[in-house]
Amino acid sequence: MAKKKRTPQEYSADPAAQEMLILAEELGVGTAFHRADEMPPCNIGSAGMCCKNCGMGPCRLTKDGLTGVCGATIDTIQARNLTRAIAAGSAAHSDHGRDMAFTLKAVANGQAEGYVIRDVAKLRTVAAKYGIPIEGRAPEEIANDLADLYIAQFGQQNGKIAPIIRAPKKRQQLWEEQGVIPRGIDREVVEALHRTHIGDDQDPEHILQHAVRTALADGWGGSMIATDISDILFGTPAPILGQANLGVLREDMVNVVVHGHEPTLSEMIVAASQDPEIIAYAQAAGAKGVNLSGICCTANEILMRQGIPAAGNFLQQELAILTGAVEAMVVDVQCIMQALVGIAQNFHTKIITTSPKVRIKGALHIEFDEHKALTVAKEILRHAIDNFKNRGQTRIPDIREKLVPGFSHEYINYMLGGSYRGSFRPLNDAIMAGRIRGVAAIVGCNNPRSQQDYLHTYVAQELLKQDVLLVETGCGAIASAKLGLLLAEAGLEKVGPGLREVCETVGIPPVLHMGSCVDNTRILTVLTQMVEEGGLGDDIDQIPAVGLAPEWMSEKALSIGVYCMASGAYVIFGGTSPVSGMPDKVSDSDLVSRLMSEGWEKIYGGKMEFVPDPDEMIRRTLAHIDKKREALKLPPYDPSRFGKSGDSRVLELEALPLAERQAALYGMSV
Ligand code: SF4
Ligand code: MSK
């Protein structure tokens, strides 16, 4: 059968990406989109029906009743495969958190060149949560104690990881009863690998219980640590104007694109790019200066805090190089395609790896060391500037969109209540009144098996019409940014009447960009604070809220999905289920899927489902929100009650003659 090849418009919903994909075809250069067409997924592996955990296999369980050579059933194999993926995702996020903790330790001891503690207030708030003394102590002393506490969470053997105390009390009690509170972050990841080795844990339900504990070690452990320390060192985000899409690249400047996940090096590159010595070096090379932009979650980190533009999300890493205008793509960890080196060979772009954990054959390696970060950052920029003279023909799409990112949970609290009485009360009240029907978090990756950005933005736009407030992170947030949904004035055209009133009153976009993938922990904090505020039940599972990852692809996404589920959220993934089993479901092969939906819902109040159709995702999201509203005895959603205040009411009144306006305002007769 001939392979189906899609058009650039079918590959991506983003016109800038389409332009680059047309160019790729003209130049005969392949990208992930093309490779996805040429490499159809293995339908045995993608459904979780293959085990290669030992040398007696791989065993492919394609028929009813088949077992592996060791006797493992399909349910056991699917539970093991899923748990291994979650362990990898949890490890990736958590190892990022560990590196941040070591950086904090170095900063506290004056051993990290160029770094300072930018958010002392957050340092004190976080330290106080754990009983670290703060009064009368220098920030460095507090930071040293917090770094020690956080470093200890990784190797801790018994007890509970410290950040667990930040979850709602009732949730902590439930986790305690279920035996899923992580003892130590590394311990849960190691045990996940141990349990899924040949001849260990064979009971799917028991294996999945440990998958939950491993994912919680990510969400309420490694990721939360990463977010806390990034804010302490680089500043807690607050709204700032930014730009997104490939049109942020500049003809007249040296373009350096930072890609990956960790903010430690990229923040230093931001500082170095503004150094007069570097600007002069760039000018001597014939450029106006260094233009920095980001891809993936490194983009989100520096966009949230510094307003540095985002060149795009995951599937734009290769397309940025196709512009011919990128002097250097500087990568750290996670979501970096090996194909970058091959595609860069068609242009002058240098791929520079920087993490001691990541090398790619053919890339230039300049190792990052937080003890001399500014020196390393300047060295990288000099390489990029030296490469400017090698630039050939360029084709930068003239497409970019403004956005306002920077909605940390601290800022949301502040914007709703003000600096002296920060509070989630107005948000809870708006949900209780029905102005906001519910909240949805749209997070996660792009996947070239579906049209880039389409699922993210279609689901987002439909939910906005239904008065659902959106919070977004990762590549999903960049997809919405490219469409202008992260701007108050652009986004408000497209939202329901009640949500529109709230956004106009508070002055926010209807889609709040909350950061990178590790920053999904900010969403956990928002949900916890909504519970603590009162009126929406006493645990996260009672809040009318849903999490969606419409275009997921990474193992980290699976870990995020499971820790959100275990925290009480209904989580919907798009694309293919890694545990779908036999297509006709004639046997027990959907046991794992059922355990993850009905089974987990009975235990945790949250569930996780894979739903490929976007309209069905929306239907299930709204049904869940309405079910939770009903359980809380809130008024049923009725958009006709709203839209009579806010800007629309002001405009309506302004159009009236004075006497009629006064009558309407003060209840006087005309
Ligand atoms: Fe096959 Fe069992 Fe080995 Fe897996 S662990 S490859 S099912 S024999
Ligand atoms: S970068 S994990 S593609 S969100 Fe965090 Fe984007 Fe997914 Fe990577």
XYZ file of C-alpha atoms and ligand atoms in Angstrom:
686
model
C 0.000 0.000 0.000
C 1.359 3.434 -0.943
C 2.286 5.591 2.011
C -0.042 8.538 2.537
C 1.760 11.839 2.275
C 0.081 14.890 3.748
C 0.173 18.469 2.443
C 1.876 21.277 4.426
C -1.613 22.501 5.403
C -2.432 19.048 6.748
C 0.861 18.933 8.637
C 0.299 22.134 10.565
C -2.424 24.646 11.362
C 0.235 27.337 11.788
C 0.798 29.411 8.604
C 4.452 30.078 9.527
C 5.069 26.341 9.821
C 3.232 25.734 6.541
C 5.495 28.264 4.796
C 8.582 26.467 6.089
C 7.187 23.059 5.137
C 6.627 24.237 1.557
C 10.249 25.427 1.569
C 11.393 22.066 2.970
C 9.760 20.346 0.023
C 11.318 22.770 -2.461
C 14.735 22.090 -0.912
C 14.132 18.348 -0.569
C 14.796 18.496 3.181
C 12.907 16.081 5.438
C 11.360 17.023 8.787
C 9.559 15.165 11.578
C 6.303 15.673 9.668
C 7.705 13.849 6.635
C 9.315 11.138 8.760
C 5.989 10.562 10.508
C 4.421 9.819 7.111
C 7.259 7.524 6.140
C 7.260 5.710 9.487
C 3.724 4.511 10.248
C 3.439 3.574 13.918
C 3.723 -0.098 14.816
C 0.169 -0.987 15.743
C 1.294 -3.680 18.194
C 3.731 -1.485 20.102
C 1.575 1.647 20.047
C -1.302 -0.271 21.669
C 0.985 -1.564 24.438
C 0.816 -5.187 23.249
C 4.566 -5.792 22.936
C 7.003 -6.603 25.735
C 10.770 -6.518 25.305
C 11.724 -6.557 28.948
C 13.891 -9.653 28.587
C 15.894 -11.717 26.105
C 13.177 -14.375 25.749
C 11.134 -11.805 23.836
C 10.175 -9.479 22.352
C 6.725 -11.002 22.870
C 3.855 -9.654 20.789
C 0.449 -10.484 22.228
C -1.683 -10.065 19.144
C -4.287 -12.721 19.805
C -6.780 -13.311 22.510
C -5.413 -15.425 25.324
C -1.784 -15.250 24.177
C 0.854 -14.743 26.844
C 4.530 -13.924 26.682
C 7.155 -16.675 26.979
C 7.243 -16.060 30.749
C 3.454 -16.262 30.925
C 2.886 -12.509 31.258
C -0.617 -11.478 30.174
C -1.465 -8.458 28.065
C -2.725 -6.609 31.141
C 0.553 -7.118 32.968
C 2.548 -6.075 29.916
C 0.498 -2.913 29.375
C 0.712 -1.912 33.034
C 4.473 -2.519 32.988
C 5.027 -0.540 29.778
C 2.993 2.385 31.053
C 4.772 2.382 34.413
C 8.190 2.370 32.721
C 7.159 5.360 30.604
C 5.948 7.202 33.702
C 9.216 6.387 35.495
C 11.156 7.922 32.580
C 8.944 11.019 32.572
C 9.184 11.420 36.333
C 12.974 10.933 36.145
C 13.356 13.610 33.453
C 11.392 16.257 35.333
C 12.910 15.340 38.671
C 16.490 15.284 37.464
C 15.875 18.813 36.186
C 14.678 19.655 39.727
C 17.813 18.089 41.219
C 20.067 20.222 39.002
C 18.154 23.322 40.065
C 18.653 22.356 43.726
C 22.419 22.013 43.210
C 22.456 25.402 41.472
C 20.623 26.950 44.449
C 23.200 25.408 46.782
C 26.050 26.848 44.700
C 24.409 30.293 44.603
C 23.867 30.216 48.386
C 27.571 29.535 48.855
C 28.806 32.151 46.412
C 30.047 29.507 43.980
C 27.819 30.267 40.987
C 29.138 33.014 38.754
C 26.529 35.522 37.622
C 23.532 34.204 39.579
C 21.727 36.029 42.374
C 18.636 35.244 44.417
C 16.099 37.398 42.587
C 12.967 36.553 44.559
C 13.792 36.693 48.246
C 10.089 36.857 49.166
C 9.417 33.528 47.447
C 12.517 32.022 49.071
C 11.205 33.024 52.501
C 7.660 31.820 51.743
C 8.815 28.421 50.487
C 11.371 27.937 53.282
C 8.776 28.826 55.926
C 6.428 26.116 54.573
C 9.015 23.547 55.674
C 9.797 25.161 59.036
C 13.192 26.514 57.927
C 13.919 29.554 60.152
C 13.736 32.783 58.161
C 13.680 35.652 60.659
C 16.921 37.597 60.968
C 18.710 35.369 58.447
C 20.434 36.342 55.210
C 18.799 35.041 51.994
C 21.922 32.937 51.334
C 21.595 31.143 54.700
C 17.934 30.373 54.058
C 18.730 29.298 50.481
C 21.452 26.968 51.717
C 19.020 25.223 54.089
C 16.310 25.004 51.439
C 18.791 23.597 48.905
C 19.886 20.944 51.427
C 16.278 20.022 52.159
C 15.444 19.779 48.464
C 18.587 17.803 47.564
C 17.694 15.341 50.336
C 14.279 14.620 48.736
C 15.926 12.731 45.890
C 17.861 10.212 47.947
C 15.461 9.967 50.896
C 14.652 6.314 51.647
C 11.699 6.438 54.046
C 8.917 8.717 55.208
C 7.300 11.249 52.887
C 8.800 13.736 50.463
C 8.516 17.219 51.976
C 6.417 19.087 49.340
C 3.526 16.643 49.886
C 2.411 18.862 52.794
C 1.402 21.466 50.215
C -1.504 19.317 48.940
C -5.001 19.656 50.445
C -5.219 17.806 53.797
C -7.934 15.443 52.603
C -5.862 14.472 49.556
C -2.810 13.738 51.707
C -4.952 11.481 53.864
C -6.265 9.630 50.797
C -2.730 9.113 49.467
C -1.676 7.858 52.890
C -4.512 5.308 52.905
C -3.629 4.182 49.375
C 0.064 3.864 50.182
C 1.117 6.141 47.320
C 2.949 8.946 49.096
C 6.448 8.991 47.595
C 9.168 8.125 50.110
C 12.004 9.572 48.065
C 12.004 10.712 44.425
C 14.807 8.454 43.189
C 13.504 5.539 45.235
C 10.140 5.506 43.429
C 11.733 5.695 39.971
C 14.165 2.877 40.806
C 11.391 0.749 42.281
C 9.281 1.279 39.136
C 12.124 -0.170 37.053
C 12.650 -2.993 39.539
C 8.992 -3.967 39.711
C 8.687 -4.079 35.913
C 11.760 -6.282 35.391
C 11.121 -9.871 34.225
C 9.660 -11.939 36.998
C 8.637 -9.172 39.400
C 5.292 -7.482 39.961
C 2.661 -9.266 37.815
C -0.612 -7.811 39.104
C -1.665 -4.909 36.814
C -3.532 -3.106 39.579
C -0.562 -3.349 41.933
C 1.850 -2.209 39.217
C -0.361 0.813 38.464
C -0.478 1.718 42.148
C 3.268 2.194 41.992
C 2.923 4.140 38.722
C 0.816 6.615 40.708
C 3.455 6.898 43.440
C 6.173 7.433 40.814
C 4.149 10.156 39.094
C 3.415 11.881 42.427
C 7.170 11.963 43.034
C 7.302 14.094 39.886
C 4.355 16.476 40.423
C 4.590 17.025 44.175
C 8.353 16.372 44.157
C 10.882 16.979 41.385
C 8.790 19.323 39.234
C 7.581 21.372 42.190
C 11.182 21.731 43.363
C 12.224 22.856 39.856
C 9.509 25.520 39.687
C 10.199 26.836 43.204
C 13.924 27.211 42.606
C 13.552 28.732 39.133
C 11.306 31.399 40.651
C 13.675 32.004 43.575
C 16.716 32.370 41.326
C 15.221 34.016 38.251
C 12.101 35.716 39.605
C 8.485 34.647 39.971
C 6.741 35.430 36.688
C 4.314 38.320 36.334
C 2.593 39.487 33.134
C 4.955 40.807 30.509
C 4.587 41.465 26.799
C 6.108 38.861 24.506
C 5.928 37.565 20.939
C 5.639 34.128 19.419
C 6.305 32.376 16.118
C 9.128 32.130 13.599
C 8.722 35.774 12.593
C 10.567 36.753 15.787
C 13.852 35.836 14.051
C 15.705 38.887 12.751
C 17.432 39.506 9.421
C 19.758 42.129 10.877
C 20.864 40.368 14.037
C 22.694 37.220 15.077
C 19.905 34.761 15.859
C 20.494 32.413 18.763
C 17.700 29.965 19.541
C 17.736 28.264 22.950
C 15.882 24.961 23.092
C 15.171 22.380 25.757
C 14.017 22.821 29.319
C 16.403 24.174 31.917
C 16.471 27.923 32.590
C 19.921 27.915 34.226
C 21.939 28.401 31.052
C 19.312 30.255 29.013
C 18.896 32.915 31.728
C 22.650 33.463 31.591
C 22.554 33.667 27.778
C 19.866 36.367 28.143
C 22.220 38.311 30.440
C 25.243 37.763 28.173
C 23.338 38.861 25.035
C 22.779 42.268 26.667
C 26.415 42.654 27.727
C 28.025 45.669 25.957
C 31.088 43.544 25.162
C 28.934 40.974 23.324
C 26.863 43.642 21.552
C 30.098 45.293 20.345
C 31.411 41.900 19.187
C 28.178 41.321 17.209
C 28.350 44.810 15.690
C 31.940 44.215 14.637
C 30.647 41.141 12.799
C 28.160 43.312 10.876
C 25.017 42.573 12.935
C 22.953 44.929 15.070
C 23.317 42.662 18.080
C 22.211 39.253 19.300
C 18.543 38.311 18.947
C 17.603 35.596 21.373
C 14.514 33.419 21.045
C 13.381 30.064 22.375
C 11.805 26.769 21.365
C 9.801 24.428 23.614
C 9.968 24.896 27.370
C 13.263 26.780 27.521
C 11.294 29.311 25.478
C 8.546 29.302 28.087
C 11.025 29.814 30.939
C 12.597 32.964 29.474
C 9.357 34.186 27.909
C 7.539 34.051 31.265
C 10.228 35.954 33.125
C 12.047 38.138 30.588
C 9.614 38.471 27.677
C 12.194 36.873 25.356
C 10.240 35.804 22.240
C 9.302 32.194 21.535
C 10.234 31.066 18.021
C 7.838 28.149 18.390
C 6.885 24.902 20.015
C 8.261 21.358 19.703
C 7.583 20.868 15.977
C 9.189 24.196 15.084
C 12.710 23.241 16.140
C 13.620 21.998 12.647
C 11.592 24.722 10.920
C 13.569 27.466 12.672
C 16.744 26.107 11.061
C 15.039 26.044 7.643
C 14.799 29.860 7.762
C 18.563 29.922 7.152
C 18.738 32.739 9.714
C 19.752 30.844 12.846
C 23.444 31.155 13.704
C 23.243 28.794 16.666
C 20.667 26.529 18.253
C 21.739 25.948 21.837
C 20.158 22.887 23.420
C 20.141 21.480 26.953
C 17.831 18.568 27.844
C 14.564 16.963 26.687
C 12.550 17.178 23.450
C 15.648 17.803 21.299
C 15.446 15.940 17.990
C 18.575 14.140 16.849
C 17.566 15.224 13.329
C 18.620 18.805 14.116
C 22.225 18.072 13.243
C 21.320 16.609 9.840
C 19.006 19.470 8.906
C 21.565 22.058 10.088
C 24.095 20.604 7.629
C 22.000 22.118 4.817
C 22.517 25.576 6.311
C 25.165 27.352 8.381
C 23.460 26.740 11.745
C 25.607 25.374 14.558
C 23.886 22.967 16.934
C 25.501 23.411 20.350
C 24.866 20.836 23.068
C 25.533 22.051 26.594
C 24.351 19.459 29.120
C 26.782 16.892 30.507
C 23.868 14.460 29.977
C 23.195 15.163 26.292
C 25.537 14.806 23.341
C 24.563 14.500 19.684
C 27.037 13.256 17.084
C 27.961 16.113 14.776
C 27.000 18.854 17.248
C 29.467 21.215 18.890
C 29.629 20.531 22.634
C 30.284 23.432 25.008
C 29.627 22.108 28.459
C 27.598 24.195 30.843
C 28.902 24.593 34.364
C 26.866 26.688 36.803
C 30.078 27.704 38.593
C 31.154 29.698 35.511
C 27.828 30.144 33.745
C 28.335 33.675 32.435
C 31.710 32.732 30.941
C 30.154 29.713 29.180
C 27.211 31.810 27.958
C 29.566 34.393 26.430
C 31.657 31.688 24.778
C 28.510 30.253 23.172
C 27.435 33.663 21.924
C 30.880 34.334 20.432
C 30.590 31.082 18.451
C 27.200 32.210 17.149
C 28.480 35.694 16.246
C 31.520 34.224 14.448
C 29.067 32.186 12.394
C 27.067 35.236 11.213
C 29.382 35.727 8.227
C 28.488 32.242 6.963
C 24.777 33.023 6.664
C 23.372 32.377 3.167
C 19.928 33.111 1.793
C 17.265 33.504 4.466
C 13.523 33.042 4.489
C 11.943 34.191 7.731
C 8.131 34.014 7.668
C 6.674 37.436 8.425
C 4.366 35.886 11.003
C 4.448 36.602 14.728
C 1.841 37.312 17.361
C 1.953 39.304 20.573
C 1.089 37.663 23.869
C 0.994 38.318 27.589
C 2.496 35.388 29.506
C 3.622 35.320 33.151
C 0.668 34.016 35.150
C 2.328 32.358 38.116
C -0.060 31.245 40.867
C 1.351 34.068 42.990
C 0.390 36.581 40.332
C -3.095 35.098 39.875
C -3.600 35.397 43.621
C -2.393 39.006 43.562
C -4.376 40.090 40.497
C -7.591 38.718 41.935
C -7.232 40.131 45.412
C -4.649 42.917 45.350
C -1.298 43.091 47.114
C -2.655 43.270 50.687
C -5.443 40.785 50.368
C -4.271 38.341 47.685
C -7.071 35.835 47.281
C -8.683 33.272 45.037
C -12.104 34.397 46.332
C -13.125 36.246 43.138
C -12.273 33.178 41.015
C -14.205 30.837 43.281
C -17.122 33.294 43.372
C -17.171 33.560 39.579
C -17.316 29.772 39.290
C -19.978 29.530 41.983
C -22.094 32.187 40.267
C -21.680 30.441 36.893
C -19.891 33.337 35.179
C -17.020 30.917 34.789
C -18.426 27.469 34.043
C -15.215 25.727 35.081
C -11.470 25.627 34.515
C -9.506 23.563 31.986
C -5.742 23.133 31.813
C -4.547 22.515 28.245
C -0.965 21.310 28.385
C 1.611 19.173 26.657
C 3.407 18.616 23.431
C 2.961 18.671 19.661
C 2.884 15.385 17.809
C 3.568 15.161 14.058
C 1.037 12.325 13.797
C -1.661 14.987 14.057
C -1.916 18.463 12.529
C 0.404 20.711 14.563
C -1.495 23.019 16.949
C -4.924 22.097 15.558
C -6.131 19.964 18.462
C -4.741 22.397 21.051
C -6.322 25.463 19.525
C -9.616 23.905 18.392
C -10.316 22.541 21.870
C -9.187 25.817 23.472
C -11.421 27.982 21.294
C -14.487 25.798 21.773
C -14.052 25.733 25.555
C -13.640 29.527 25.691
C -17.014 29.902 23.962
C -18.438 27.803 26.779
C -17.111 30.143 29.495
C -14.329 27.788 30.541
C -11.271 29.666 31.845
C -8.090 28.147 30.408
C -4.676 27.776 31.988
C -1.926 26.503 29.713
C 1.705 25.415 29.822
C 4.312 23.872 27.534
C 3.831 23.605 23.787
C 0.053 23.965 24.173
C 0.526 27.490 25.518
C 2.763 28.403 22.569
C 0.113 27.051 20.157
C -2.501 29.379 21.701
C -0.006 32.251 21.756
C 0.587 31.915 18.015
C -3.153 32.280 17.479
C -3.445 35.405 19.624
C -5.449 33.769 22.414
C -3.010 35.004 25.050
C -3.932 38.623 24.477
C -6.800 40.224 26.355
C -8.195 42.115 23.379
C -7.711 39.356 20.783
C -8.874 36.539 23.012
C -11.974 38.266 24.368
C -13.645 38.333 20.976
C -13.929 34.607 21.201
C -15.145 33.887 24.715
C -18.527 33.319 26.322
C -20.359 36.218 28.026
C -19.655 35.333 31.671
C -15.956 34.623 31.222
C -15.672 37.784 29.163
C -17.066 39.839 32.045
C -14.536 38.357 34.444
C -11.607 38.907 32.065
C -12.636 42.504 31.406
C -13.088 43.247 35.101
C -9.756 41.758 36.155
C -7.956 42.743 32.939
C -6.665 39.313 31.947
C -6.640 37.197 28.810
C -9.044 34.231 28.877
C -6.062 31.910 28.437
C -3.436 32.193 31.171
C 0.089 31.067 30.274
C 1.516 29.447 33.412
C 4.912 28.305 32.147
C 6.837 25.218 31.110
C 6.061 21.511 31.603
C 7.578 21.433 35.113
C 5.339 24.409 35.898
C 2.253 22.219 35.727
C 2.876 22.175 39.461
C 1.658 25.790 39.463
C -1.711 24.364 38.377
C -1.647 21.956 41.340
C -1.017 24.943 43.607
C -3.865 26.964 42.060
C -6.254 24.029 42.539
C -5.117 23.607 46.152
C -5.601 27.317 46.840
C -9.071 27.180 45.283
C -9.926 24.368 47.711
C -8.496 26.317 50.650
C -10.452 29.424 49.651
C -13.710 27.547 50.228
C -16.988 27.135 48.404
C -15.809 24.522 45.909
C -15.581 21.483 48.172
C -12.778 20.293 50.376
C -10.595 18.523 47.833
C -9.357 18.995 44.261
C -11.635 16.282 42.813
C -14.679 18.401 43.669
C -13.608 21.436 41.615
C -15.216 21.764 38.151
C -11.869 21.368 36.390
C -10.375 19.158 33.656
C -6.814 18.653 32.330
C -6.185 18.028 28.622
C -3.095 17.036 26.634
C -4.539 16.958 23.093
C -1.230 16.485 21.194
C 0.874 14.585 23.755
C 3.943 12.624 22.721
C 6.466 12.496 25.593
C 6.782 10.158 28.551
C 6.808 13.277 30.733
C 3.258 13.984 29.553
C 2.140 10.578 30.845
C 3.710 11.282 34.218
C 2.007 14.710 34.353
C -1.333 13.129 33.428
C -1.072 10.550 36.196
C -0.019 12.966 38.945
C -2.870 15.319 37.971
C -5.272 12.351 38.010
C -4.026 11.237 41.436
C -4.469 14.832 42.635
C -8.155 14.520 41.712
C -8.395 15.818 38.120
C -10.151 14.293 35.131
C -7.383 14.101 32.521
C -8.039 13.662 28.797
C -5.251 12.807 26.363
C -5.654 13.058 22.591
C -3.930 10.828 20.039
C -3.316 7.163 20.616
C -3.683 5.332 23.899
C -0.490 3.458 24.822
C -2.709 0.864 26.520
C -5.480 0.510 23.944
C -4.837 -3.219 23.400
C -6.754 -5.276 20.835
C -8.749 -3.106 18.449
C -11.988 -5.030 19.016
C -11.525 -5.301 22.790
C -12.859 -8.881 22.680
C -10.804 -9.967 25.628
C -9.638 -8.605 28.897
C -7.196 -6.403 26.985
C -8.901 -3.190 28.000
C -8.512 -3.958 31.707
C -5.698 -1.418 32.095
C -7.732 1.285 30.326
C -10.652 0.537 32.652
C -8.405 0.625 35.712
C -7.143 4.050 34.619
C -10.638 5.469 34.145
C -13.304 3.809 36.312
C -10.783 2.211 38.665
C -8.824 5.351 39.432
C -11.986 7.462 39.621
C -13.293 5.260 42.447
C -10.049 5.686 44.375
C -8.819 9.182 43.551
C -11.889 10.969 42.164
C -9.780 11.695 39.058
C -9.425 9.539 35.958
C -7.344 9.394 32.804
C -8.752 8.659 29.341
C -7.480 8.734 25.763
C -9.926 10.435 23.378
C -8.755 11.028 19.800
C -11.784 13.030 18.605
C -11.608 16.735 19.632
C -15.394 17.185 19.729
C -15.642 14.230 22.086
C -12.867 15.769 24.240
C -14.926 18.953 24.498
C -18.155 17.065 25.212
C -16.541 15.042 27.999
C -14.851 18.140 29.457
C -18.118 20.068 29.670
C -20.051 17.049 30.957
C -17.475 16.598 33.735
C -17.538 20.289 34.660
C -21.349 20.287 34.788
C -21.362 17.066 36.841
C -19.028 18.675 39.391
C -21.133 21.866 39.472
C -24.221 19.796 40.178
C -22.487 17.843 42.948
C -21.533 21.156 44.584
C -25.166 22.284 44.198
C -24.073 25.275 42.123
C -26.554 26.838 39.682
C -26.560 25.078 36.307
C -24.533 26.834 33.642
C -26.681 29.455 31.918
C -24.822 31.928 29.669
C -27.946 34.037 29.116
C -27.581 35.420 32.673
C -24.311 37.149 31.864
C -22.759 39.584 29.425
C -24.747 42.569 30.703
C -21.840 44.093 32.610
C -18.205 44.752 31.770
C -17.098 46.481 28.578
C -20.146 45.407 26.539
C -22.466 47.109 29.059
C -20.312 50.254 29.020
C -20.465 50.393 25.214
C -24.223 49.795 25.271
C -24.732 52.616 27.784
C -22.446 54.983 25.923
C -24.605 54.617 22.840
C -27.707 55.865 24.712
C -28.783 59.532 24.962
C -27.803 61.061 28.337
C -31.281 60.924 29.896
C -31.740 57.278 28.997
C -28.237 56.467 30.220
C -28.966 58.062 33.596
C -32.254 56.230 33.793
C -30.541 52.926 33.138
C -27.763 53.639 35.613
C -29.753 55.068 38.482
C -33.148 53.472 37.945
C -34.713 56.892 37.183
C -37.681 57.358 34.855
C -36.939 59.171 31.609
Fe 8.339 -11.901 26.860
Fe 7.998 -12.103 29.510
Fe 10.392 -11.451 28.511
Fe 8.362 -9.730 28.353
S 9.329 -10.431 30.204
S 9.821 -10.207 26.744
S 6.622 -11.097 28.071
S 9.281 -13.346 28.216
S 8.636 20.971 25.639
S 7.517 17.752 26.797
S 7.092 18.848 23.664
S 5.228 20.295 26.173
Fe 8.224 20.874 27.559
Fe 6.726 20.729 24.636
Fe 5.999 18.386 25.462
Fe 8.519 18.871 25.211
